[in-house]
PDB file of C-alpha atoms and ligand atoms in Angstrom:
ATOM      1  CA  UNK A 299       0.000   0.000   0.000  1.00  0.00           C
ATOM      2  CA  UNK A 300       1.347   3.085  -0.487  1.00  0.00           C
ATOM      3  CA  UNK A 301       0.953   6.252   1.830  1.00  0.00           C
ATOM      4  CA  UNK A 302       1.414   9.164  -0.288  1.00  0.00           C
ATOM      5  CA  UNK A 303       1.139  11.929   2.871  1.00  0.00           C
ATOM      6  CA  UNK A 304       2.667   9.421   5.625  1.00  0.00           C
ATOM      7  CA  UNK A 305       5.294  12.206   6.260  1.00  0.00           C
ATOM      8  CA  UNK A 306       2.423  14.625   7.221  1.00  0.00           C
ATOM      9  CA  UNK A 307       0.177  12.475   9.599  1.00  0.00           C
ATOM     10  CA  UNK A 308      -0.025  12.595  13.055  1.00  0.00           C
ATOM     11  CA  UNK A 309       1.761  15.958  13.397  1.00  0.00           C
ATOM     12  CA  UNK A 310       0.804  18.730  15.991  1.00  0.00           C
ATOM     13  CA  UNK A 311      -1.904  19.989  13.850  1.00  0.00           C
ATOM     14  CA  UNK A 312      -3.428  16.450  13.159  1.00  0.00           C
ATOM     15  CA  UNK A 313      -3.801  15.980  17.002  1.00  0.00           C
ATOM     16  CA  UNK A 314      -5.205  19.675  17.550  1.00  0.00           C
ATOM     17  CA  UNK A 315      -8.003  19.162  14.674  1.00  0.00           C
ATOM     18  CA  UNK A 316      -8.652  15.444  15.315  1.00  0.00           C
ATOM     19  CA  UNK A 317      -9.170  16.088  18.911  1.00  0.00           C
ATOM     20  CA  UNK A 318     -11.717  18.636  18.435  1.00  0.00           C
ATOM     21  CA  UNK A 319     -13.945  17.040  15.576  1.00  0.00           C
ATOM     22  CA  UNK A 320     -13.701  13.837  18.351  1.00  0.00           C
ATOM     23  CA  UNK A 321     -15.556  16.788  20.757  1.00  0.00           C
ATOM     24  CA  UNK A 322     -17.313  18.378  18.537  1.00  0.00           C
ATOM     25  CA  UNK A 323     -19.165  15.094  17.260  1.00  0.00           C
ATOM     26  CA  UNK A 324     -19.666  14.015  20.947  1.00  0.00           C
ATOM     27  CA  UNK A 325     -21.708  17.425  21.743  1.00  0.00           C
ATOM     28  CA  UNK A 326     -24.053  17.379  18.455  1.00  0.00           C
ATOM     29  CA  UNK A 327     -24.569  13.397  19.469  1.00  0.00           C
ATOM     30  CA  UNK A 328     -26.286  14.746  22.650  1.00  0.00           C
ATOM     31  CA  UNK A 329     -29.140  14.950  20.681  1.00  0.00           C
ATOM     32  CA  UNK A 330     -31.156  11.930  19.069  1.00  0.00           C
ATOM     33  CA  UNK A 331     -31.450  13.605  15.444  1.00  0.00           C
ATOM     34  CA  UNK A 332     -29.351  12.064  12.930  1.00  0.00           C
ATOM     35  CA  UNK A 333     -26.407  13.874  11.229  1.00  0.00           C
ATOM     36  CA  UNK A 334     -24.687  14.031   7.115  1.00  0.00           C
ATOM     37  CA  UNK A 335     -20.843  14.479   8.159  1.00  0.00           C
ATOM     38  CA  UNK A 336     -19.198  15.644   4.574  1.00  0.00           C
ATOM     39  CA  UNK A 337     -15.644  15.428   4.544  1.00  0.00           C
ATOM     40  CA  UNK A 338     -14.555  17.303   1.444  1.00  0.00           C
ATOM     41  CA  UNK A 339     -10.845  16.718   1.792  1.00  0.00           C
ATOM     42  CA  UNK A 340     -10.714  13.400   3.189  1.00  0.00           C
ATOM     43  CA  UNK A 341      -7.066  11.806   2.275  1.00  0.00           C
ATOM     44  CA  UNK A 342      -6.303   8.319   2.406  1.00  0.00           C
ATOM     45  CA  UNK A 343      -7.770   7.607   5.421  1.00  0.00           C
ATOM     46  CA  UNK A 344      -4.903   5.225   7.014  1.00  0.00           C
ATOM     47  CA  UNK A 345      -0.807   6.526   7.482  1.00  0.00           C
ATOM     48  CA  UNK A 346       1.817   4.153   8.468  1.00  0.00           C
ATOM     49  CA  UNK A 347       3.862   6.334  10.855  1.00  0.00           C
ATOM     50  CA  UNK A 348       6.768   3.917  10.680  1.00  0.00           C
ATOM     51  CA  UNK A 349       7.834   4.981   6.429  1.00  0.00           C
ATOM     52  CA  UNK A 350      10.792   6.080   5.895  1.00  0.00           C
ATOM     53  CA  UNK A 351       9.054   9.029   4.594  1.00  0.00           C
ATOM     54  CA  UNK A 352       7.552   9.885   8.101  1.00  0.00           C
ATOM     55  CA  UNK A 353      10.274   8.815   9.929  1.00  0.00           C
ATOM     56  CA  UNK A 354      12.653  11.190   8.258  1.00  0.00           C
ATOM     57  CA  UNK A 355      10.497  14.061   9.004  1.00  0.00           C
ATOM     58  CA  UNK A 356       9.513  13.089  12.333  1.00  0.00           C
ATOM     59  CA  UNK A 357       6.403  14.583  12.634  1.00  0.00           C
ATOM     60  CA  UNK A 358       4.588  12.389  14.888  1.00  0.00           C
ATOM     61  CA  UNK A 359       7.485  12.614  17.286  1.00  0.00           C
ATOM     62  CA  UNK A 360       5.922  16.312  17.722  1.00  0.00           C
ATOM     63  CA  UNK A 361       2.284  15.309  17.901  1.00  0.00           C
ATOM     64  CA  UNK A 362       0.619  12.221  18.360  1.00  0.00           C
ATOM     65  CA  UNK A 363       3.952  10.570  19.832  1.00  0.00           C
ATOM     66  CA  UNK A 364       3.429  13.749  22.721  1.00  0.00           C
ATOM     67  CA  UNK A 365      -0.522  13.097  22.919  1.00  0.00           C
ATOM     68  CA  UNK A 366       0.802   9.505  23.482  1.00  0.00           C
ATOM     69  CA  UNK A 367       3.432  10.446  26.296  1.00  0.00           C
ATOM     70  CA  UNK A 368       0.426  12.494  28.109  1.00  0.00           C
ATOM     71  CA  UNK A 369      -1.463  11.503  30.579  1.00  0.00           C
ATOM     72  CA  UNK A 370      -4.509  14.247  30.469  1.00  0.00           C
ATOM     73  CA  UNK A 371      -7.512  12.355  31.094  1.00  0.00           C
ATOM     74  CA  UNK A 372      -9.292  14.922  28.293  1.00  0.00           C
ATOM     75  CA  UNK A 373      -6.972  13.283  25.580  1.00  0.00           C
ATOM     76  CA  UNK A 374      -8.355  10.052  26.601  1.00  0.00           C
ATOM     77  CA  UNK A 375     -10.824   9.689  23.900  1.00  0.00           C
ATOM     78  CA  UNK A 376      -7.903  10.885  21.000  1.00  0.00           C
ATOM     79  CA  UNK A 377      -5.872   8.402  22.002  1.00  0.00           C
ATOM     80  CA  UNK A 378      -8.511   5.612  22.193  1.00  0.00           C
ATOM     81  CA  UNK A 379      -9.565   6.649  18.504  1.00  0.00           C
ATOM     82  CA  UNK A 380      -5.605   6.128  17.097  1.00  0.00           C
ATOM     83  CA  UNK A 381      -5.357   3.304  19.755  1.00  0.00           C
ATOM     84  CA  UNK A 382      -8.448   1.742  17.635  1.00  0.00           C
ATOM     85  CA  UNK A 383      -6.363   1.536  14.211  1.00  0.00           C
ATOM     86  CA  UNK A 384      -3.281   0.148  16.016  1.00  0.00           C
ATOM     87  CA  UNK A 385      -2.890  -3.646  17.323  1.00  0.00           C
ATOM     88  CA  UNK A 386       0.024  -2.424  20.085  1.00  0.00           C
ATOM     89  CA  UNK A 387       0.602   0.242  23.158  1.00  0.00           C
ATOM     90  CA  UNK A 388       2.553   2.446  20.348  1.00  0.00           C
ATOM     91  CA  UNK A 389       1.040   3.769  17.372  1.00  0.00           C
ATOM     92  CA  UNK A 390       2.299   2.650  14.213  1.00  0.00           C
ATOM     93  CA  UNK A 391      -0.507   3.571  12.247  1.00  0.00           C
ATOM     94  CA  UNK A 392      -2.270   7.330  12.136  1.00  0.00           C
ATOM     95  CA  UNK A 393      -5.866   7.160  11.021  1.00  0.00           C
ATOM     96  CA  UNK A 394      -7.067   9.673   8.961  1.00  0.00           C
ATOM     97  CA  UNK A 395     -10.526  12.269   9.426  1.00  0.00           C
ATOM     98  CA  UNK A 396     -12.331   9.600   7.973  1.00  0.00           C
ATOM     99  CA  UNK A 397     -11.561   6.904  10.363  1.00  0.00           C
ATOM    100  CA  UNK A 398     -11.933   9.766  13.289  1.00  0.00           C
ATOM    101  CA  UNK A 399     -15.276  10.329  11.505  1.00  0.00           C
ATOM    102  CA  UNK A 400     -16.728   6.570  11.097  1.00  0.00           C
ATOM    103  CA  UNK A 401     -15.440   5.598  14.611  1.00  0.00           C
ATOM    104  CA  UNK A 402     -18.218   7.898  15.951  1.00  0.00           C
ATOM    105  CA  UNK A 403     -20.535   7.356  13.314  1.00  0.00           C
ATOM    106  CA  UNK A 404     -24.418   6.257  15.084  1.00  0.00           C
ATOM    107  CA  UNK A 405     -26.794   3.709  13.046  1.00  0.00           C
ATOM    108  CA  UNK A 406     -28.682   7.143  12.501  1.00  0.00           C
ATOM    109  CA  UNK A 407     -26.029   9.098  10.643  1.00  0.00           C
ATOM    110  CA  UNK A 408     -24.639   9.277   7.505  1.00  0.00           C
ATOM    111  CA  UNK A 409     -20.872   9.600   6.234  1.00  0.00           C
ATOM    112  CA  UNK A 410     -19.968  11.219   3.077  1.00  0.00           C
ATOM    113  CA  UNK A 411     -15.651  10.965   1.910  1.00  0.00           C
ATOM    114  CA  UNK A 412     -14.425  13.180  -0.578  1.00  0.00           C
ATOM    115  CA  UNK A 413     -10.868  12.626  -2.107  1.00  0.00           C
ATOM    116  CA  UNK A 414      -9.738  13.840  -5.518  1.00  0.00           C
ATOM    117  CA  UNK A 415      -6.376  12.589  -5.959  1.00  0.00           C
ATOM    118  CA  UNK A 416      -7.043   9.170  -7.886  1.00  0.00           C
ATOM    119  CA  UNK A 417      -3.976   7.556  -5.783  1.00  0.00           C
ATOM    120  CA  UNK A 418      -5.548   8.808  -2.363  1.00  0.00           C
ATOM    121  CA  UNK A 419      -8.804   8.144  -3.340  1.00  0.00           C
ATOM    122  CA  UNK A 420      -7.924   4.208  -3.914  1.00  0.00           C
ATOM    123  CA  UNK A 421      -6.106   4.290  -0.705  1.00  0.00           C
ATOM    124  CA  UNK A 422      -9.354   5.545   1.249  1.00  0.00           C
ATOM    125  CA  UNK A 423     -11.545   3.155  -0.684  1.00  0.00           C
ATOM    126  CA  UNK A 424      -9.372   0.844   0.940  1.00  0.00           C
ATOM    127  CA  UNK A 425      -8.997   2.085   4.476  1.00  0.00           C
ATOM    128  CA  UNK A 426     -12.920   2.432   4.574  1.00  0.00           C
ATOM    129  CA  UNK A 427     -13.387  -0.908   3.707  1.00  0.00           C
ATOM    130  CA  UNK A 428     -16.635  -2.431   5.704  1.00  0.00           C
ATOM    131  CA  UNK A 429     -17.613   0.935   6.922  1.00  0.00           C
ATOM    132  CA  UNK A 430     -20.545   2.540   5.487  1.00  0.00           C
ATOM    133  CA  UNK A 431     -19.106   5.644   4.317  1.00  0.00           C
ATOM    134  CA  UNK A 432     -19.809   6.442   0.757  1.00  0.00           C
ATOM    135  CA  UNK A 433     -16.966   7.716  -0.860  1.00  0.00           C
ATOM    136  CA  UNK A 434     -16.799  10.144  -3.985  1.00  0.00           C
ATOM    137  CA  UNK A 435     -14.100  11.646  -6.163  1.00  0.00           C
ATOM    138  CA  UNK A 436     -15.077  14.887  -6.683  1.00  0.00           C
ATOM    139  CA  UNK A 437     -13.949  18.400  -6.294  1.00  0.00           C
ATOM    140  CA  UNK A 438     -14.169  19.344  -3.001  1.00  0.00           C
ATOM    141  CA  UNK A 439     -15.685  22.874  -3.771  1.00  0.00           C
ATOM    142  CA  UNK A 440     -18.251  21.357  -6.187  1.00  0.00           C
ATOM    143  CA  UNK A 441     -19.429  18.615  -3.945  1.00  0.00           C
ATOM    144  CA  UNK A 442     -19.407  20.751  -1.048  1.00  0.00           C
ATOM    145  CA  UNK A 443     -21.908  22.850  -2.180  1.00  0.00           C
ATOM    146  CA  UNK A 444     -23.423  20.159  -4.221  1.00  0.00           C
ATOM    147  CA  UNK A 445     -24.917  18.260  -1.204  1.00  0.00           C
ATOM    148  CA  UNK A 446     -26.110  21.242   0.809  1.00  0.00           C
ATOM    149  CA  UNK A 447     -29.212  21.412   2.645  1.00  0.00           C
ATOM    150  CA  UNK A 448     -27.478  18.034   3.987  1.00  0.00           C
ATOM    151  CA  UNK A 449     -30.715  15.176   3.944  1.00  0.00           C
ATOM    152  CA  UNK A 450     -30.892  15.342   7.811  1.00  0.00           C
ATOM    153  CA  UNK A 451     -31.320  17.915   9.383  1.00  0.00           C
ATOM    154  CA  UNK A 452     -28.106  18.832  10.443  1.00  0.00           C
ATOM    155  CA  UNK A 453     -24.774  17.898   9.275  1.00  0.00           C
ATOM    156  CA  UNK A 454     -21.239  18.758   9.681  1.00  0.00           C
ATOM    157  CA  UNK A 455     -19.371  19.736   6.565  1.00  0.00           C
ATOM    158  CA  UNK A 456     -15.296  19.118   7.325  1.00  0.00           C
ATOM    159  CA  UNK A 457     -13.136  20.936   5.031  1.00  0.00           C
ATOM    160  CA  UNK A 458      -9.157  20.271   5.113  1.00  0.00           C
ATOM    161  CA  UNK A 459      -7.508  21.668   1.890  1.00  0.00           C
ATOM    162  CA  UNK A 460      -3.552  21.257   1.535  1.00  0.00           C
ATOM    163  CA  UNK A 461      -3.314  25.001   0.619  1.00  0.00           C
ATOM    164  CA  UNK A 462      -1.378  23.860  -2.084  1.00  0.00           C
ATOM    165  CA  UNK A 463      -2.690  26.074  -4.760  1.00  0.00           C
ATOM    166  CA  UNK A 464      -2.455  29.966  -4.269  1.00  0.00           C
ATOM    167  CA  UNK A 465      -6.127  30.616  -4.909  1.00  0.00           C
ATOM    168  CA  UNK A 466      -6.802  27.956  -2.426  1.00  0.00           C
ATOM    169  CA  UNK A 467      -8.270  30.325   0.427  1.00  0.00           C
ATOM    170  CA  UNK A 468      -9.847  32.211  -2.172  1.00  0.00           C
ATOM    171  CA  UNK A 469     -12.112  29.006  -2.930  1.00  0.00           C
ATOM    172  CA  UNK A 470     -12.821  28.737   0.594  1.00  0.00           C
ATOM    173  CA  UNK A 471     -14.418  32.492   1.399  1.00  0.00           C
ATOM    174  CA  UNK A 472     -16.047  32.214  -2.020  1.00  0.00           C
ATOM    175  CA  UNK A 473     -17.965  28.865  -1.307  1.00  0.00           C
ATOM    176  CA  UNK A 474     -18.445  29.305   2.256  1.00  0.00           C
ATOM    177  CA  UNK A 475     -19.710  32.917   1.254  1.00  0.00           C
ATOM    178  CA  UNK A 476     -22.541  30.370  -0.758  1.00  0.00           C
ATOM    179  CA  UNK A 477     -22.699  27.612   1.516  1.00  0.00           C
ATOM    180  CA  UNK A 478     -24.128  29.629   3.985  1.00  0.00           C
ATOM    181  CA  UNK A 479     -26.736  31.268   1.774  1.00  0.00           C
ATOM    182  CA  UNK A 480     -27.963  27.632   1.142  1.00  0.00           C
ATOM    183  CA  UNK A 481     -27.361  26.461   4.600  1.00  0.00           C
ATOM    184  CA  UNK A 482     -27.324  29.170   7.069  1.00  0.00           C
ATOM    185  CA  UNK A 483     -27.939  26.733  10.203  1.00  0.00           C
ATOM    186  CA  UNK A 484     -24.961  23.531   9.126  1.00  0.00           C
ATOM    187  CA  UNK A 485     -21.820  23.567  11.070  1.00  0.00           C
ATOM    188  CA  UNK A 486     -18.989  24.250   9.056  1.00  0.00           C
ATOM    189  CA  UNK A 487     -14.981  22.981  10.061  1.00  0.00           C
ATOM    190  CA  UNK A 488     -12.503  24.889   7.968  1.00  0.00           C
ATOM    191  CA  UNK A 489      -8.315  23.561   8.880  1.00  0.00           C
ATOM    192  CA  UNK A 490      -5.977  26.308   8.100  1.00  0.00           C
ATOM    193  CA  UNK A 491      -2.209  26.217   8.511  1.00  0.00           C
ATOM    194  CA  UNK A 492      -0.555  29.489  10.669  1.00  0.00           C
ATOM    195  CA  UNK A 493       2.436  31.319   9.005  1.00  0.00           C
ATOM    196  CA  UNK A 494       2.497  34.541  10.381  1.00  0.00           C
ATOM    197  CA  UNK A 495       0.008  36.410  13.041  1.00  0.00           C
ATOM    198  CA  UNK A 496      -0.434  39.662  10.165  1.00  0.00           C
ATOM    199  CA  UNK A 497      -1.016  36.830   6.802  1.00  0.00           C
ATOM    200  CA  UNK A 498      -3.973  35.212   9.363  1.00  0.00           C
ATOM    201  CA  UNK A 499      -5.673  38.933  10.368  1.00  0.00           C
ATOM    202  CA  UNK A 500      -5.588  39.647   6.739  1.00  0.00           C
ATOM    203  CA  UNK A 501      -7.878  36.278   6.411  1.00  0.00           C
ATOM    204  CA  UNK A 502      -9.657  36.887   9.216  1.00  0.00           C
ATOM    205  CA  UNK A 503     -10.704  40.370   7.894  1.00  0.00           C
ATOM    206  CA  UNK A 504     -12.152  38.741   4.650  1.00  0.00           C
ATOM    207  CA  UNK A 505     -14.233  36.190   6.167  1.00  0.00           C
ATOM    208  CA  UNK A 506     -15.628  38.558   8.870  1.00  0.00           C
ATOM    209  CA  UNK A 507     -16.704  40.530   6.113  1.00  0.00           C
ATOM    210  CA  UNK A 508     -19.029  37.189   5.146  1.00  0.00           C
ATOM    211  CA  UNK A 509     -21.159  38.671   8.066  1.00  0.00           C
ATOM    212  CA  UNK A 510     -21.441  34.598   9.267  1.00  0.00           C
ATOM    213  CA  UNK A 511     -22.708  35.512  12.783  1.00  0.00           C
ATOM    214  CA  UNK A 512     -21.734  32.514  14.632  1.00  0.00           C
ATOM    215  CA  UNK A 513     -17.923  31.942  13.628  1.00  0.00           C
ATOM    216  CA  UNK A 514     -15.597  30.689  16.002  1.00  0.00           C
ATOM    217  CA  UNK A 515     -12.017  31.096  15.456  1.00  0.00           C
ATOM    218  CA  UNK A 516      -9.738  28.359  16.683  1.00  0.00           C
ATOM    219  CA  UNK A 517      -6.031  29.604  16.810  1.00  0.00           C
ATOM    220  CA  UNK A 518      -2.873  27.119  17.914  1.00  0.00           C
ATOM    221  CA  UNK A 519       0.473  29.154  17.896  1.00  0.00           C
ATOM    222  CA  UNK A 520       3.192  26.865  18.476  1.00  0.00           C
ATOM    223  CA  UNK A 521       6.183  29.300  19.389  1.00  0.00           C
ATOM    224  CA  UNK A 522       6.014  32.420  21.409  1.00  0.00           C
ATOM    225  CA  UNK A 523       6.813  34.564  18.789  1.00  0.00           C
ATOM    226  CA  UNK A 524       6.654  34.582  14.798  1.00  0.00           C
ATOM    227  CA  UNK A 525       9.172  32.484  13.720  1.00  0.00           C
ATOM    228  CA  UNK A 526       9.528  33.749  10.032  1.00  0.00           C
ATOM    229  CA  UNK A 527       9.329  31.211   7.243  1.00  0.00           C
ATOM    230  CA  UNK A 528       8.791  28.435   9.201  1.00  0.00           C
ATOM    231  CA  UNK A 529       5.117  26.537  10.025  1.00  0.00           C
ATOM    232  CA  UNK A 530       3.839  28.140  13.179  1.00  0.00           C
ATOM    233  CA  UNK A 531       0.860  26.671  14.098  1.00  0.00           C
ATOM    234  CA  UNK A 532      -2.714  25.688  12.772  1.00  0.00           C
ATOM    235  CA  UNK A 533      -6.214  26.409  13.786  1.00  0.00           C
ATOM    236  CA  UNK A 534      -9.980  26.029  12.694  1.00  0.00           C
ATOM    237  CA  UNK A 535     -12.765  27.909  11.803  1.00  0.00           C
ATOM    238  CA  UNK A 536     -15.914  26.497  12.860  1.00  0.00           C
ATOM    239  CA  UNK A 537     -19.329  27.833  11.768  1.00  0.00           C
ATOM    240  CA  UNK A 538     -22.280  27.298  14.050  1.00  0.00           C
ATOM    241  CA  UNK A 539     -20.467  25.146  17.062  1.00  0.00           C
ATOM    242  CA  UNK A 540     -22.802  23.935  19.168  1.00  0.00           C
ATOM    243  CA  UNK A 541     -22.943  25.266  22.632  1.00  0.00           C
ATOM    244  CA  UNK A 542     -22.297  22.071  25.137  1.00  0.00           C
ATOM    245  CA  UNK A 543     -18.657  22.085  22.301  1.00  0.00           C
ATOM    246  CA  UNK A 544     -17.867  25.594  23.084  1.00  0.00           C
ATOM    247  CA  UNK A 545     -18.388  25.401  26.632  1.00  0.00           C
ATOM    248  CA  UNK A 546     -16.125  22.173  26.696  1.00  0.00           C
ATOM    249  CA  UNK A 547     -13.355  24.083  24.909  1.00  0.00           C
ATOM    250  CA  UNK A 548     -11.384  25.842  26.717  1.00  0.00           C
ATOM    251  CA  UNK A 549      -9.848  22.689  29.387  1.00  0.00           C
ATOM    252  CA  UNK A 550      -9.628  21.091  26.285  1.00  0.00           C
ATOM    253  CA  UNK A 551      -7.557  23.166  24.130  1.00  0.00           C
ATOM    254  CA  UNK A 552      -5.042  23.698  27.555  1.00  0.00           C
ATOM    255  CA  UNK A 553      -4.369  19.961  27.211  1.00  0.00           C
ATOM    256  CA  UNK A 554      -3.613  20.372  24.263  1.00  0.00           C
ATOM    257  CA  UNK A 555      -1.406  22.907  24.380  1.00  0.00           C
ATOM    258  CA  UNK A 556       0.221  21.383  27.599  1.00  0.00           C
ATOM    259  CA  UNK A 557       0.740  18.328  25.534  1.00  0.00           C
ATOM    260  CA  UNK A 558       2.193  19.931  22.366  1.00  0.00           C
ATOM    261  CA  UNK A 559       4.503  22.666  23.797  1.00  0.00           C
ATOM    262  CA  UNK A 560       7.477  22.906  21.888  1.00  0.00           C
ATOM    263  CA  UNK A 561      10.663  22.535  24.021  1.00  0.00           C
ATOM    264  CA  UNK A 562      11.769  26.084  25.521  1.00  0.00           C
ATOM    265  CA  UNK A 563       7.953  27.502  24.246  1.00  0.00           C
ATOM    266  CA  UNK A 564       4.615  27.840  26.017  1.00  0.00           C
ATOM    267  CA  UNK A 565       3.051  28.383  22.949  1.00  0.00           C
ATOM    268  CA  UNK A 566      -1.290  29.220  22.665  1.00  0.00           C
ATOM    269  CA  UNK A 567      -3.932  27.725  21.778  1.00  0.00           C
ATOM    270  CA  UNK A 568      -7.145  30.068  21.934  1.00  0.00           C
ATOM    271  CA  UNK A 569     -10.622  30.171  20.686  1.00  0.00           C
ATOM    272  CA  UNK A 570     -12.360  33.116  19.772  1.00  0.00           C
ATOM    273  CA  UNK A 571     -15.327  34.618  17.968  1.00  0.00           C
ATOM    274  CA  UNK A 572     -14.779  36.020  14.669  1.00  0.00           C
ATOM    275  CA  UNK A 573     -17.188  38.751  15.564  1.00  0.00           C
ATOM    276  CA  UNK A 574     -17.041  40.483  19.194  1.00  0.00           C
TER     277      UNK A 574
HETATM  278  C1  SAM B  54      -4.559  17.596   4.303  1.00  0.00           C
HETATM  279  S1  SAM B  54      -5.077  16.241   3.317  1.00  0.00           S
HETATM  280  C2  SAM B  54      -6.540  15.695   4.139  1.00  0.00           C
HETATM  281  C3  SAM B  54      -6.320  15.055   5.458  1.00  0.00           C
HETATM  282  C4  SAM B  54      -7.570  14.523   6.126  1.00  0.00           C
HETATM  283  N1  SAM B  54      -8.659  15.486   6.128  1.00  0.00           N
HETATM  284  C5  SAM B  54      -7.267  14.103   7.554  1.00  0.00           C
HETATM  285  O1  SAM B  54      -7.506  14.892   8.496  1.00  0.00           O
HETATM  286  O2  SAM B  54      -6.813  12.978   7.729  1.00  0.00           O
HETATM  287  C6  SAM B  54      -5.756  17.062   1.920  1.00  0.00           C
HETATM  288  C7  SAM B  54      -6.274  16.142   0.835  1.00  0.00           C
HETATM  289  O3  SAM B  54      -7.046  16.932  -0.077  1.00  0.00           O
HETATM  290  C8  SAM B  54      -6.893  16.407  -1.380  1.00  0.00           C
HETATM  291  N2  SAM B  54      -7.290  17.483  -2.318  1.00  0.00           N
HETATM  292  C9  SAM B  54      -6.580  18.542  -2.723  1.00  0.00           C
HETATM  293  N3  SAM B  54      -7.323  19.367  -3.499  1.00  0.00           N
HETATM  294  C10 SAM B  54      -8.552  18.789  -3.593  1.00  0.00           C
HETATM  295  C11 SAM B  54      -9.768  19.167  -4.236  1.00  0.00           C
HETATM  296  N4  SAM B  54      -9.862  20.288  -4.950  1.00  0.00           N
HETATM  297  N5  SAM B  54     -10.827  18.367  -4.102  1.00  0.00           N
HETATM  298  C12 SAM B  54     -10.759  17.206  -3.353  1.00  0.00           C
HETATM  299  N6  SAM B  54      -9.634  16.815  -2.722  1.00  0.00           N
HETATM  300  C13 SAM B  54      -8.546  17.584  -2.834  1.00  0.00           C
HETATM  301  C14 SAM B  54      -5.431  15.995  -1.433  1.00  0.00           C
HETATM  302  O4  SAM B  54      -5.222  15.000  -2.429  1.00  0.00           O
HETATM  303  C15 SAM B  54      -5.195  15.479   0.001  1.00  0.00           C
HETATM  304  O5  SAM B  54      -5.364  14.081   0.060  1.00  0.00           O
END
């Protein structure tokens, strides 16, 4: 099999996002009502941490290894999802948004996968093997507004571009600008990497002008200070989180950043509204 992003997975910012769509699931599962969970950018599904890819980058050392080497009860649930992919104490294998995703997935609710690449694609077809995801090849902008109003009646759309392209966060204000005229009540996930704090207020400044009221902005600095051309962090925009989520936040995103300090940094992790 071959892992085309191994050398990516189970970094800080995998730990930071998959921990919070684990809580964010858990507080919209309070209620009964059955959910559509799109995820537009959904990879392969399944990383082998131990490629020589990933082990020359070390990535994991830096995130899931850490979440591993904590003991916070509040990453309990994290580590039980990547313990659930893996047959020993250490992970060997990182699973993916999807597996995050079907893990929680009730009889009730529905699970659509998005992957474009046709190499990634065949990968996740593979990794999702026996669950009852569907899985679709599409563009993620196209299908993302394709399937909105979601067929329940509420969903969670999960969108995690590689922010390869430069038009790439253009795309994003553009169809979220839409998405919300068809769906103005759907909770919306939106990963972002951090370069530099005056490149993310420049963002920030175009989405607010969306006028989306209920925006929460999800911010994890990993260094004290800018460190210029470097990756400094990652965060999430989340459209619409529900309330029993928010109020769970803030002990949870301490853990995290407790568990993912770099050495000699504090760093922050903080979660904001887009509009004050
Ligand atoms: C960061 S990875 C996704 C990781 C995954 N969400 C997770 O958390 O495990 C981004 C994926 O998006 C795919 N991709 C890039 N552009 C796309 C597009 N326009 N439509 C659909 N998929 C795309 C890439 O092939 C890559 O597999």
């Amino acid at each position: 099999m071959n892992y085309r992003h191994s050398f990516h997975a189970g970094n800080s910012a995998d730990v930071v996002k998959h921990s919070l769509l684990i809580a964010l699931l858990r507080a919209l599962q309070q209620k009964e009502g059955a959910l559509t969970l799109i995820d537009t950018h959904a990879g392969c599904g399944l990383y082998d941490l131990g490629g020589e890819q990933a082990q020359r980058t070390g990535e994991a050392a830096h995130g899931v290894l850490r979440a591993f080497a904590d003991t916070n009860p509040l990453l309990d649930d994290y580590r039980a999802a990547v313990r659930a992919v893996n047959d020993g104490a250490e992970p060997h294998l990182y699973p993916g948004s999807p597996q995050f995703l079907a893990q929680l997935l009730r009889p009730q609710d529905l699970l659509i996968l998005n992957e474009k690449h046709p190499e990634d694609v065949a990968i996740l077809r593979d990794a999702m093997r026996g669950s009852p995801a569907a899985v679709h090849a599409r563009d993620a902008y196209e299908l993302w507004l394709a399937l909105l109003p979601t067929r329940t009646a509420r969903g969670v759309v999960v969108v995690d571009p590689p922010y390869e392209q430069t038009d790439e966060r253009d795309r994003i204000v553009a169809t979220l600008a839409a998405a919300h005229r068809k769906w103005a009540h759907g909770v919306t996930v939106i990963w972002y990497p951090l370069k530099d704090r005056a490149t993310h207020q420049q963002w920030k400044q175009k989405l607010r002008r969306l006028g989306i009221p209920k925006f929460l902005v999800v911010e994890h600095w990993l260094y004290d200070a800018d460190m210029p051309g470097i990756y400094n962090g990652a965060g999430l925009f989340i459209v619409n989180p529900p309330y029993a989520f928010v109020q769970a936040l803030p002990p949870l995103l301490e853990a995290l950043r407790a568990a993912l300090a770099p050495d000699g940094h504090r760093g922050e992790i903080r979660a904001d509204w887009l509009h004050d």
